[in-house]
Amino acid sequence: MTRTPAVEINGLNVSFGGTDKRFTAVRDASLRVEEGKTFGLIGPSGCGKTTVLRALAGLNTRWHGSMRLFGEPVQPGQKLSGNIRSRVQMVFQDPYASLHPRHKIGRSLGEPLAIHGASDIDGEVIAALAQVGLTPDMAGRYPHQLSGGQRQRVAIARALIPRPDLLLLDEPTSALDVSVQAGILNLLSDLKQQRGMTFVLVSHDPGVVGHMCDEAAVMAAGEVVARLDRDGIDARYAAGT
Amino acid sequence: MAEHGLNIRNLTITAPSASGEIGIVHNLSFSVGRGIVALVGESGSGKSTTARAVLGLNPEQFRVTADRFSFDGEDLLDLSEKRWRSVRGRMIALMPQDPKTALNPSHTIGRQVEETLLLHGTSSRSDRRLQALDMLRRVGLTDAERVHASYPAQMSGGMAQRAMIAAMLVSRPKLLVADEPTSALDREAQAVVLSLLSEFSRDLGMGLLLISHDLALVSRFAERVIVMRAGRIEEELAATALDDARSTYTQSLWRARPSAETYGQRLPVMDE
Amino acid sequence: MSAVSSLTQHSPVRRLLRKPALVIGTAIVAITVVVALFAPVIAPFDPYAQDTAIRLMPPDAIHWLGTDAFGRDLLSRLLYGTRPTLLLVLLVIVFMAPAGVVIGIVAGYFGGITERVLMRVTDVVMSFPRLLLAFAFVSLLGAGIFNGGLALALTLWPAYARQARTETARMRASDYLAASEMLGIPGWRLLLFHVLPMVLPSATVRVALDLSGIIIAAAGLGFLGLGVKPPAAEWGSMVAEGTQVVFDQWWIAAAPGAAIFILSLGFNLVADGLRDLMDPRHG
């Protein structure tokens, strides 16, 4: 008996544009991510890895093929709904673009908290900040008053509010300095351990993938060209490459 | 000739702000002759301001002082804007951050490569063409005749990158300043661009000042690494010596790199 | 850090006072509003009372700005003249700008077919020549500042719609709407509390700019006799009356002309000041 995988996609196709100028961003991609793993999607820019992630997130619904999240089928053309929607969350590449520039951090965290039924909003905002290593006074600041690393921590705290089981990470550290990146990667590993989440991590950085991922798929020109287990990752991304 | 390449001693750059002058770079001393020197630091370390000073590109309000700030014996401290224009391009060139947007989409590659030559006094048209074709071949565009006549949009991203490098190097600058030259590129493209640049640095005897936040990337191409922190030089060392850096800051930057070897481990984090 | 907080801790009032243009503009507009509201109290004479014995008098101690061809007090007519002008301004602020912003946000947020339909309608309306439409309205519905003004206002909203759509679409492309959507924040909340506040500043600046144009256009209608009906005081028609005697009694045309100029300038200054104030780089 096998456990239900967190993500199972078969023959995923995503294309953009009208009928005359069609561009196929993802062609016949199939992936399987076991629960509790960190799965890497690797490839050069434009290879379709982010497109796959956005399809999983329900942000792009114009795809064909079959997709199951935690065993439940997801239909193309529909946003994620009900139970599945809160079980899947995403952390974006640019931490400035993913926070509202005119909302204070406390509001950015408080709004989703209220929607997910928190009673003591202020207390929970502080708790949400604490779990990503930020002090309560951050709640009173605007995103532009925070460093890149702090912003990304806020974005992670926000994504964790619905208590997701699957966290989609789109180049979560590529906009950050190396020393800040180390802190964020540590934080992600810690959170994963505490909460037993599944990660799908998109990156072009072999160092980040080598450090984080248990399994990976290599994409090129819209297709999955290789599947790597941990030994495969070690072999492919050993020192210096 | 007295000295060769870029020589900087006690370079200090300050900028005006609401609360008086703010120091961005303090007492920086280093030199670049032939070969690749990397200036590495995190955001706010002053590395980009230093790079722009070498090209005279900082805003006018910035105050630049130094005991020595010269290139091939020529003092760069009080150059007129006119003189700067002739230094830039012919002697010292800047590599754009995003190679793809650096080419003019409405001019042929040939025209853009030859433009630098024209600006720097190669008057014969056939000479310019020959030099341009030669340079296109040297950056690995073997079908140089066709590339010469094509527009940027007719080429792949990788080819456009090479064409851009050809346009930059055709006037044979003695020093190339590359400020985060690959941050807009993915890892594979980064390696291609940097190996091309280091090849040229060797072949043409050109100095290369590489500005980057990415110690891991830089260590593979540079001969010497200068680590900057808060406007000061933290440490200058050979790229091969990074494993045994003296400065704890350099050590922590070096060891904070994630890699396949650190799988399952916590990365060391600096205490701020 | 202290530099950041000291910048943000300046009270809005102090920031405002550092912009003299904005202060002057706001003062002009505020005074005009007060005058319009209290015209019957402020005006020294009945603006409609005719007295042929004192027609075309130059300014003196009793009639500060003199009298017109019917012997009516010019100052009183000028003060009453703020009323139709501000009515028009109110019409634009209350109906047209909000309509344009809503249409633009909806188009930009939903995209696709919604956007295409709404923006094509907007383009069609935008292509109407403003003054000609005003003439048509007036000839259909009869002369009157409201009819003329309505036509002016109706041709104004497309500019708001376009601007709001562009800004909303730009926001759509950045990640925070996607992030908020994934957290389950409902669409109407996103539109109202996330998108709208980002679109309002530029719409506000545009309102102020448009108003100065509207005031001049309305005066133009009045001047051509398409505005309010004769006895009522309106700046444009007052200028028109004054032109008949402009070589001998120039102040009759000059006074309402100056009023139009000053109020229009006031709105322009407000618009300029607001733009500076709302620019995040000056934040």
Short mmCIF file of C-alpha atoms in Angstrom, two decimals, chain A residues 38-177:
data_model
loop_
_atom_site.label_atom_id
_atom_site.label_comp_id
_atom_site.label_asym_id
_atom_site.label_seq_id
_atom_site.Cartn_x
_atom_site.Cartn_y
_atom_site.Cartn_z
CA THR A 38 10.95 18.89 -0.28
CA PHE A 39 10.68 18.64 -4.01
CA GLY A 40 12.78 20.84 -6.28
CA LEU A 41 11.80 22.15 -9.69
CA ILE A 42 14.99 23.21 -11.40
CA GLY A 43 15.86 24.77 -14.71
CA PRO A 44 16.93 27.92 -16.51
CA SER A 45 14.61 30.91 -16.72
CA GLY A 46 11.75 30.35 -19.11
CA CYS A 47 11.78 26.57 -18.72
CA GLY A 48 8.26 26.52 -17.28
CA LYS A 49 9.02 25.73 -13.65
CA THR A 50 7.22 28.76 -12.26
CA THR A 51 4.29 28.06 -14.58
CA VAL A 52 3.92 24.60 -13.06
CA LEU A 53 4.00 26.14 -9.60
CA ARG A 54 1.33 28.71 -10.43
CA ALA A 55 -0.88 25.98 -11.83
CA LEU A 56 -0.49 24.05 -8.58
CA ALA A 57 -1.35 27.21 -6.66
CA GLY A 58 -4.55 27.65 -8.66
CA LEU A 59 -3.32 31.04 -9.85
CA ASN A 60 -3.27 29.88 -13.44
CA THR A 61 -6.26 27.72 -14.21
CA ARG A 62 -5.81 27.45 -17.96
CA TRP A 63 -4.12 24.09 -18.08
CA HIS A 64 -4.92 20.61 -19.36
CA GLY A 65 -4.13 17.24 -17.90
CA SER A 66 -4.86 15.77 -14.51
CA MET A 67 -3.93 17.14 -11.12
CA ARG A 68 -4.49 15.77 -7.66
CA LEU A 69 -3.62 17.56 -4.45
CA PHE A 70 -3.67 15.27 -1.40
CA GLY A 71 -5.67 12.78 -3.43
CA GLU A 72 -8.41 15.24 -4.34
CA PRO A 73 -8.80 15.95 -8.04
CA VAL A 74 -8.47 19.56 -9.16
CA GLN A 75 -10.30 20.66 -12.28
CA PRO A 76 -8.77 23.01 -14.83
CA GLY A 77 -10.57 26.34 -15.14
CA GLN A 78 -11.34 26.48 -11.43
CA LYS A 79 -9.53 28.15 -8.60
CA LEU A 80 -8.64 25.99 -5.63
CA SER A 81 -11.62 25.81 -3.34
CA GLY A 82 -12.80 24.65 0.03
CA ASN A 83 -10.51 22.50 2.09
CA ILE A 84 -7.73 22.38 -0.51
CA ARG A 85 -7.40 26.13 -0.79
CA SER A 86 -6.15 26.62 2.73
CA ARG A 87 -3.97 23.51 2.57
CA VAL A 88 -1.94 24.99 -0.29
CA GLN A 89 -0.05 28.28 0.14
CA MET A 90 2.70 30.03 -1.73
CA VAL A 91 5.75 32.19 -1.01
CA PHE A 92 6.76 34.45 -3.86
CA GLN A 93 10.11 35.45 -5.27
CA ASP A 94 10.03 39.18 -4.64
CA PRO A 95 9.06 39.79 -1.02
CA TYR A 96 8.31 43.44 -1.76
CA ALA A 97 5.83 42.69 -4.52
CA SER A 98 3.95 40.15 -2.42
CA LEU A 99 3.10 42.56 0.42
CA HIS A 100 0.73 45.49 0.01
CA PRO A 101 2.96 48.59 0.01
CA ARG A 102 0.45 50.77 1.89
CA HIS A 103 -0.63 48.24 4.49
CA LYS A 104 1.26 47.92 7.74
CA ILE A 105 2.61 44.46 8.52
CA GLY A 106 0.05 44.05 11.29
CA ARG A 107 -2.75 44.56 8.78
CA SER A 108 -1.20 42.29 6.17
CA LEU A 109 -1.14 39.50 8.75
CA GLY A 110 -4.31 40.46 10.60
CA GLU A 111 -6.64 40.41 7.59
CA PRO A 112 -6.08 36.73 6.71
CA LEU A 113 -6.09 35.87 10.43
CA ALA A 114 -9.54 37.40 10.78
CA ILE A 115 -10.75 35.51 7.74
CA HIS A 116 -9.47 32.25 9.17
CA GLY A 117 -11.40 32.90 12.33
CA ALA A 118 -8.82 34.12 14.81
CA SER A 119 -10.36 35.72 17.88
CA ASP A 120 -7.38 37.52 19.40
CA ILE A 121 -5.98 39.12 16.24
CA ASP A 122 -3.27 41.20 17.92
CA GLY A 123 -2.01 38.26 19.91
CA GLU A 124 -1.95 36.00 16.89
CA VAL A 125 -0.14 38.60 14.77
CA ILE A 126 2.59 38.68 17.42
CA ALA A 127 2.69 34.88 17.49
CA ALA A 128 2.88 34.75 13.69
CA LEU A 129 5.78 37.21 13.73
CA ALA A 130 7.52 35.30 16.53
CA GLN A 131 7.50 32.00 14.69
CA VAL A 132 9.45 33.55 11.82
CA GLY A 133 11.87 35.23 14.19
CA LEU A 134 10.48 38.77 14.10
CA THR A 135 9.74 41.05 17.03
CA PRO A 136 6.22 42.38 17.76
CA ASP A 137 7.16 45.97 16.82
CA MET A 138 7.35 44.89 13.16
CA ALA A 139 3.53 44.90 13.13
CA GLY A 140 3.53 48.71 13.12
CA ARG A 141 5.80 49.05 10.10
CA TYR A 142 5.25 49.33 6.38
CA PRO A 143 6.99 46.90 4.00
CA HIS A 144 9.41 49.60 2.77
CA GLN A 145 10.66 50.03 6.33
CA LEU A 146 11.78 46.39 6.44
CA SER A 147 14.86 44.74 4.96
CA GLY A 148 14.46 42.15 2.20
CA GLY A 149 14.97 39.29 4.62
CA GLN A 150 12.44 40.67 7.08
CA ARG A 151 9.90 41.10 4.30
CA GLN A 152 10.36 37.54 3.17
CA ARG A 153 9.88 36.38 6.78
CA VAL A 154 6.60 38.31 6.89
CA ALA A 155 5.54 36.72 3.59
CA ILE A 156 6.29 33.29 5.04
CA ALA A 157 4.38 34.09 8.23
CA ARG A 158 1.41 35.15 6.10
CA ALA A 159 1.47 32.00 4.02
CA LEU A 160 1.48 29.89 7.21
CA ILE A 161 -1.69 31.47 8.63
CA PRO A 162 -4.14 28.97 7.09
CA ARG A 163 -1.88 26.16 8.43
CA PRO A 164 -1.04 24.79 4.98
CA ASP A 165 0.19 21.25 4.37
CA LEU A 166 1.80 22.16 1.05
CA LEU A 167 3.97 25.23 0.69
CA LEU A 168 4.92 26.33 -2.80
CA LEU A 169 8.18 28.29 -2.83
CA ASP A 170 8.99 30.36 -5.91
CA GLU A 171 12.70 31.28 -5.74
CA PRO A 172 12.14 32.39 -2.15
CA THR A 173 15.72 33.60 -1.60
CA SER A 174 16.95 34.72 -5.00
CA ALA A 175 16.36 38.38 -4.18
CA LEU A 176 18.30 38.18 -0.91
CA ASP A 177 21.90 38.45 0.25
#
